Amino acid sequence: MDKWLIAADSSCDLPAEGPVAKAPFVISVGARDYVDDELLDTEEMLSDMESCPEASHTSCPSPGVWLELFELAENVIAVTISQRLSGSCASAATAREIYLERHPGRRVLLINSRSTGPALALIVRRARELISSGADFAALAEALPAYARSLRTAFALSSFTNLVKNGRMSRLTGFVANKLGVWGIGIGSEEGEIAVKSRLRGTVKALSALVDDMGSNGFDGGEVCISHCFNPDAARALREKIELRWRDARVHILETRGLCSYYAERRGLILAY
């Protein structure tokens, strides 16, 4: 048995490797279920979603899935998507109760990221750094929740298929927005709720809006993570804008996995800092 395990649900866009394990979501498109693991073909899933006339939906990892991961180590750091967006955090909490009843001497730190995608990646990276430095469980239990609360999230959507199919945007509005190259700009709240706040025409304006939001939230350098859904050019352009404005920003770029691809849709960007 390992001493440490970092367990994240699959809203985290980092690959499962080393001390990091994933609890997968399931994405249901029509009659087909896609398991959001390392074998998922994200392009195939997106194409299926785009051609399917019905609204798709997601299912969070069950307590049993989380419990299987917890059993792998003595000290577990579990990181979930915002509890305002999914039941994943509640499932992990149930699994923690069962695990600690079985193993009273072991420990599980559960972190509600209040976000998704790149924010989980930053939390996992910080956890790995602390573990590598020799920090004990008490130090991680103090540092990681505070770090998670300090993170901010923003996103830019250029496709509105899911919003239309789920009744959150009219079919006509979604059609016009797609045709005119409109981006939906959203900001994540401190409570972990996410909503489209404005609509801008053109990629340059959308990227500038994301950078301006960082400045208005007091960003002054440090770790940044960008997840993109089949849009590496926009992700690199956003990184350049950030690095030009803040010379000591350290920007990481990731590809969205299944769940974040489901939310961001094709060409979408999710930013955490």
Tab-separated table of C-alpha atoms in Angstrom:
chain	number	residue	atom	x	y	z
A	1	MET	CA	0.000	0.000	0.000
A	2	ASP	CA	1.234	3.503	-0.846
A	3	LYS	CA	1.648	6.164	1.818
A	4	TRP	CA	0.096	8.946	-0.318
A	5	LEU	CA	-2.579	9.138	-2.991
A	6	ILE	CA	-4.039	12.180	-4.722
A	7	ALA	CA	-7.499	11.257	-6.034
A	8	ALA	CA	-9.373	13.656	-8.314
A	9	ASP	CA	-12.569	13.238	-10.235
A	10	SER	CA	-12.234	13.384	-14.002
A	11	SER	CA	-13.132	17.057	-14.187
A	12	CYS	CA	-9.384	17.442	-13.526
A	13	ASP	CA	-7.628	17.731	-16.881
A	14	LEU	CA	-4.286	16.385	-15.639
A	15	PRO	CA	-3.585	12.771	-16.699
A	16	ALA	CA	-3.765	10.011	-14.102
A	17	GLU	CA	-0.123	9.183	-13.406
A	18	GLY	CA	2.265	8.794	-10.505
A	19	PRO	CA	0.475	9.434	-7.219
A	20	VAL	CA	-2.617	10.789	-9.017
A	21	ALA	CA	-5.690	8.593	-9.622
A	22	LYS	CA	-8.993	9.518	-11.260
A	23	ALA	CA	-12.627	8.829	-10.368
A	24	PRO	CA	-14.376	8.993	-13.755
A	25	PHE	CA	-17.626	10.685	-14.642
A	26	VAL	CA	-19.900	9.027	-17.192
A	27	ILE	CA	-21.218	11.136	-20.072
A	28	SER	CA	-24.428	9.821	-21.667
A	29	VAL	CA	-25.130	10.813	-25.270
A	30	GLY	CA	-28.279	9.267	-26.686
A	31	ALA	CA	-28.104	5.541	-25.923
A	32	ARG	CA	-24.315	5.538	-25.457
A	33	ASP	CA	-22.352	6.023	-22.236
A	34	TYR	CA	-18.807	7.412	-22.380
A	35	VAL	CA	-16.600	6.691	-19.366
A	36	ASP	CA	-14.325	9.673	-18.773
A	37	ASP	CA	-11.097	7.762	-18.281
A	38	GLU	CA	-7.725	7.732	-20.044
A	39	LEU	CA	-9.179	5.601	-22.882
A	40	LEU	CA	-11.904	8.100	-23.781
A	41	ASP	CA	-11.845	9.394	-27.373
A	42	THR	CA	-12.905	12.994	-26.697
A	43	GLU	CA	-13.246	13.845	-30.389
A	44	GLU	CA	-15.636	10.932	-30.904
A	45	MET	CA	-17.683	11.928	-27.864
A	46	LEU	CA	-17.978	15.551	-29.012
A	47	SER	CA	-18.957	14.556	-32.557
A	48	ASP	CA	-21.622	12.257	-31.121
A	49	MET	CA	-22.932	15.075	-28.908
A	50	GLU	CA	-23.051	17.525	-31.808
A	51	SER	CA	-25.004	15.148	-34.055
A	52	CYS	CA	-27.357	13.837	-31.359
A	53	PRO	CA	-30.698	15.729	-31.326
A	54	GLU	CA	-31.276	14.933	-27.651
A	55	ALA	CA	-29.770	16.631	-24.614
A	56	SER	CA	-26.872	14.668	-23.143
A	57	HIS	CA	-26.165	14.366	-19.423
A	58	THR	CA	-23.442	13.370	-16.975
A	59	SER	CA	-23.261	11.065	-13.946
A	60	CYS	CA	-20.751	11.664	-11.162
A	61	PRO	CA	-18.501	8.973	-9.654
A	62	SER	CA	-20.342	6.831	-7.092
A	63	PRO	CA	-19.162	6.455	-3.473
A	64	GLY	CA	-18.002	2.958	-4.428
A	65	VAL	CA	-15.700	4.307	-7.126
A	66	TRP	CA	-14.166	6.798	-4.691
A	67	LEU	CA	-13.820	4.111	-2.012
A	68	GLU	CA	-11.826	1.849	-4.347
A	69	LEU	CA	-9.329	4.658	-4.815
A	70	PHE	CA	-9.116	5.523	-1.111
A	71	GLU	CA	-8.217	1.906	-0.323
A	72	LEU	CA	-4.944	2.347	-2.241
A	73	ALA	CA	-3.190	4.529	0.343
A	74	GLU	CA	-2.897	5.521	3.991
A	75	ASN	CA	-3.089	9.282	3.359
A	76	VAL	CA	-5.499	10.478	0.667
A	77	ILE	CA	-6.029	13.922	-0.827
A	78	ALA	CA	-9.362	13.913	-2.695
A	79	VAL	CA	-10.200	16.852	-4.981
A	80	THR	CA	-13.611	17.295	-6.607
A	81	ILE	CA	-15.446	19.557	-8.997
A	82	SER	CA	-17.539	22.280	-7.320
A	83	GLN	CA	-20.335	20.807	-5.216
A	84	ARG	CA	-22.612	23.429	-6.816
A	85	LEU	CA	-22.081	21.745	-10.192
A	86	SER	CA	-22.151	18.037	-9.323
A	87	GLY	CA	-22.729	15.398	-6.655
A	88	SER	CA	-19.114	14.219	-6.908
A	89	CYS	CA	-18.097	15.936	-3.652
A	90	ALA	CA	-21.031	14.356	-1.797
A	91	SER	CA	-20.093	10.922	-3.170
A	92	ALA	CA	-16.499	11.366	-2.057
A	93	ALA	CA	-17.671	12.475	1.406
A	94	THR	CA	-19.766	9.303	1.760
A	95	ALA	CA	-16.793	7.204	0.679
A	96	ARG	CA	-14.574	8.974	3.216
A	97	GLU	CA	-16.954	8.130	6.062
A	98	ILE	CA	-16.966	4.442	5.102
A	99	TYR	CA	-13.203	4.361	4.613
A	100	LEU	CA	-12.398	5.959	7.976
A	101	GLU	CA	-14.807	3.608	9.759
A	102	ARG	CA	-12.915	0.693	8.247
A	103	HIS	CA	-9.469	2.208	8.853
A	104	PRO	CA	-9.529	4.534	11.903
A	105	GLY	CA	-5.810	5.280	11.728
A	106	ARG	CA	-5.841	6.537	8.156
A	107	ARG	CA	-6.683	9.996	6.839
A	108	VAL	CA	-8.604	11.564	3.938
A	109	LEU	CA	-8.539	15.273	3.141
A	110	LEU	CA	-11.534	16.166	0.943
A	111	ILE	CA	-11.294	19.410	-1.034
A	112	ASN	CA	-14.272	20.962	-2.812
A	113	SER	CA	-12.441	22.907	-5.531
A	114	ARG	CA	-15.408	25.273	-6.030
A	115	SER	CA	-14.421	25.036	-9.679
A	116	THR	CA	-13.508	22.550	-12.399
A	117	GLY	CA	-10.834	21.585	-14.923
A	118	PRO	CA	-7.694	23.691	-14.643
A	119	ALA	CA	-8.399	24.695	-11.029
A	120	LEU	CA	-8.272	21.035	-9.988
A	121	ALA	CA	-5.050	20.697	-11.962
A	122	LEU	CA	-3.492	23.559	-9.976
A	123	ILE	CA	-4.635	22.040	-6.658
A	124	VAL	CA	-3.232	18.636	-7.611
A	125	ARG	CA	0.065	20.212	-8.682
A	126	ARG	CA	0.317	22.037	-5.354
A	127	ALA	CA	-0.453	18.818	-3.459
A	128	ARG	CA	2.294	16.980	-5.341
A	129	GLU	CA	4.777	19.755	-4.572
A	130	LEU	CA	3.966	19.688	-0.855
A	131	ILE	CA	4.205	15.898	-0.656
A	132	SER	CA	7.534	15.942	-2.527
A	133	SER	CA	8.863	18.564	-0.108
A	134	GLY	CA	8.185	16.234	2.839
A	135	ALA	CA	5.157	18.084	4.236
A	136	ASP	CA	3.017	16.024	6.602
A	137	PHE	CA	-0.761	15.502	6.459
A	138	ALA	CA	-1.475	18.348	8.894
A	139	ALA	CA	0.456	20.800	6.718
A	140	LEU	CA	-1.453	19.735	3.604
A	141	ALA	CA	-4.761	19.926	5.485
A	142	GLU	CA	-3.997	23.565	6.293
A	143	ALA	CA	-2.450	24.679	3.003
A	144	LEU	CA	-4.556	23.030	0.307
A	145	PRO	CA	-8.080	24.213	1.270
A	146	ALA	CA	-6.741	27.763	1.601
A	147	TYR	CA	-5.081	27.492	-1.807
A	148	ALA	CA	-8.307	26.179	-3.363
A	149	ARG	CA	-10.250	29.123	-1.930
A	150	SER	CA	-7.719	31.555	-3.414
A	151	LEU	CA	-8.215	30.331	-6.995
A	152	ARG	CA	-10.431	32.047	-9.532
A	153	THR	CA	-11.984	30.586	-12.683
A	154	ALA	CA	-13.182	32.094	-15.950
A	155	PHE	CA	-14.208	30.592	-19.248
A	156	ALA	CA	-14.960	31.456	-22.856
A	157	LEU	CA	-17.437	29.452	-24.947
A	158	SER	CA	-17.715	29.637	-28.729
A	159	SER	CA	-20.272	26.836	-29.121
A	160	PHE	CA	-23.673	26.828	-27.434
A	161	THR	CA	-25.031	23.428	-28.484
A	162	ASN	CA	-25.433	22.126	-24.941
A	163	LEU	CA	-27.016	25.338	-23.696
A	164	VAL	CA	-29.618	25.139	-26.471
A	165	LYS	CA	-30.351	21.413	-26.038
A	166	ASN	CA	-30.707	21.807	-22.273
A	167	GLY	CA	-33.106	24.739	-22.677
A	168	ARG	CA	-30.770	27.394	-21.259
A	169	MET	CA	-30.596	29.345	-24.538
A	170	SER	CA	-33.108	29.662	-27.368
A	171	ARG	CA	-32.349	27.752	-30.552
A	172	LEU	CA	-32.402	30.996	-32.600
A	173	THR	CA	-30.038	32.822	-30.225
A	174	GLY	CA	-27.637	29.890	-30.244
A	175	PHE	CA	-27.718	29.669	-34.050
A	176	VAL	CA	-27.032	33.387	-34.481
A	177	ALA	CA	-24.248	33.348	-31.872
A	178	ASN	CA	-22.501	30.448	-33.591
A	179	LYS	CA	-22.778	32.051	-37.022
A	180	LEU	CA	-21.482	35.446	-35.878
A	181	GLY	CA	-18.498	34.067	-33.974
A	182	VAL	CA	-19.851	35.196	-30.602
A	183	TRP	CA	-18.037	34.068	-27.439
A	184	GLY	CA	-19.810	33.662	-24.134
A	185	ILE	CA	-17.625	34.911	-21.262
A	186	GLY	CA	-18.283	33.480	-17.823
A	187	ILE	CA	-16.852	33.939	-14.363
A	188	GLY	CA	-16.905	31.402	-11.549
A	189	SER	CA	-18.151	32.701	-8.190
A	190	GLU	CA	-16.404	32.077	-4.874
A	191	GLU	CA	-19.239	29.645	-4.035
A	192	GLY	CA	-18.511	27.586	-7.144
A	193	GLU	CA	-21.368	28.636	-9.416
A	194	ILE	CA	-20.642	29.398	-13.067
A	195	ALA	CA	-22.741	31.430	-15.493
A	196	VAL	CA	-22.311	33.336	-18.764
A	197	LYS	CA	-21.914	37.014	-17.900
A	198	SER	CA	-21.346	38.651	-21.296
A	199	ARG	CA	-21.160	37.926	-25.006
A	200	LEU	CA	-18.439	39.291	-27.260
A	201	ARG	CA	-17.852	38.947	-30.974
A	202	GLY	CA	-14.405	37.715	-31.976
A	203	THR	CA	-11.611	35.738	-30.361
A	204	VAL	CA	-9.366	38.740	-29.685
A	205	LYS	CA	-12.064	40.474	-27.636
A	206	ALA	CA	-12.826	37.267	-25.765
A	207	LEU	CA	-9.190	36.679	-24.785
A	208	SER	CA	-8.756	40.311	-23.754
A	209	ALA	CA	-11.852	40.032	-21.549
A	210	LEU	CA	-10.337	37.029	-19.752
A	211	VAL	CA	-7.057	38.865	-19.129
A	212	ASP	CA	-8.893	41.985	-17.943
A	213	ASP	CA	-10.881	39.841	-15.502
A	214	MET	CA	-7.629	38.492	-14.075
A	215	GLY	CA	-6.398	42.026	-13.498
A	216	SER	CA	-9.652	43.146	-11.882
A	217	ASN	CA	-9.405	40.187	-9.480
A	218	GLY	CA	-5.948	41.268	-8.365
A	219	PHE	CA	-3.808	38.722	-10.212
A	220	ASP	CA	-0.188	39.816	-9.972
A	221	GLY	CA	1.757	36.841	-11.242
A	222	GLY	CA	1.997	33.177	-10.277
A	223	GLU	CA	0.521	29.909	-11.471
A	224	VAL	CA	-2.064	29.919	-14.258
A	225	CYS	CA	-3.651	26.963	-16.020
A	226	ILE	CA	-5.570	27.060	-19.309
A	227	SER	CA	-7.618	24.098	-20.501
A	228	HIS	CA	-8.755	24.150	-24.128
A	229	CYS	CA	-11.173	21.994	-26.075
A	230	PHE	CA	-9.453	21.439	-29.435
A	231	ASN	CA	-8.318	25.054	-29.599
A	232	PRO	CA	-4.535	25.157	-28.992
A	233	ASP	CA	-4.065	28.364	-30.991
A	234	ALA	CA	-6.411	30.354	-28.756
A	235	ALA	CA	-4.839	28.818	-25.643
A	236	ARG	CA	-1.359	29.863	-26.803
A	237	ALA	CA	-2.609	33.348	-27.709
A	238	LEU	CA	-4.130	33.688	-24.237
A	239	ARG	CA	-0.864	32.549	-22.658
A	240	GLU	CA	1.036	35.182	-24.642
A	241	LYS	CA	-1.340	37.913	-23.491
A	242	ILE	CA	-0.964	36.833	-19.864
A	243	GLU	CA	2.833	36.591	-20.024
A	244	LEU	CA	3.069	39.972	-21.752
A	245	ARG	CA	1.075	41.648	-18.979
A	246	TRP	CA	2.601	39.708	-16.049
A	247	ARG	CA	6.221	38.750	-16.641
A	248	ASP	CA	6.385	36.328	-13.712
A	249	ALA	CA	3.196	34.424	-14.628
A	250	ARG	CA	3.774	30.685	-15.065
A	251	VAL	CA	1.184	29.457	-17.534
A	252	HIS	CA	0.380	25.785	-18.161
A	253	ILE	CA	-1.785	24.603	-21.065
A	254	LEU	CA	-3.851	21.410	-20.906
A	255	GLU	CA	-6.339	19.693	-23.197
A	256	THR	CA	-9.804	19.222	-21.727
A	257	ARG	CA	-10.775	15.646	-20.957
A	258	GLY	CA	-14.313	14.339	-21.261
A	259	LEU	CA	-16.241	16.260	-18.616
A	260	CYS	CA	-14.711	19.660	-19.300
A	261	SER	CA	-15.086	19.059	-23.043
A	262	TYR	CA	-18.763	18.398	-22.355
A	263	TYR	CA	-19.103	21.768	-20.586
A	264	ALA	CA	-16.699	23.906	-22.623
A	265	GLU	CA	-17.671	22.371	-25.998
A	266	ARG	CA	-15.494	22.584	-29.083
A	267	ARG	CA	-13.039	25.528	-29.095
A	268	GLY	CA	-13.943	26.508	-25.525
A	269	LEU	CA	-11.404	27.715	-22.967
A	270	ILE	CA	-11.357	27.390	-19.176
A	271	LEU	CA	-8.890	29.473	-17.182
A	272	ALA	CA	-7.817	29.156	-13.530
A	273	TYR	CA	-5.376	31.330	-11.617
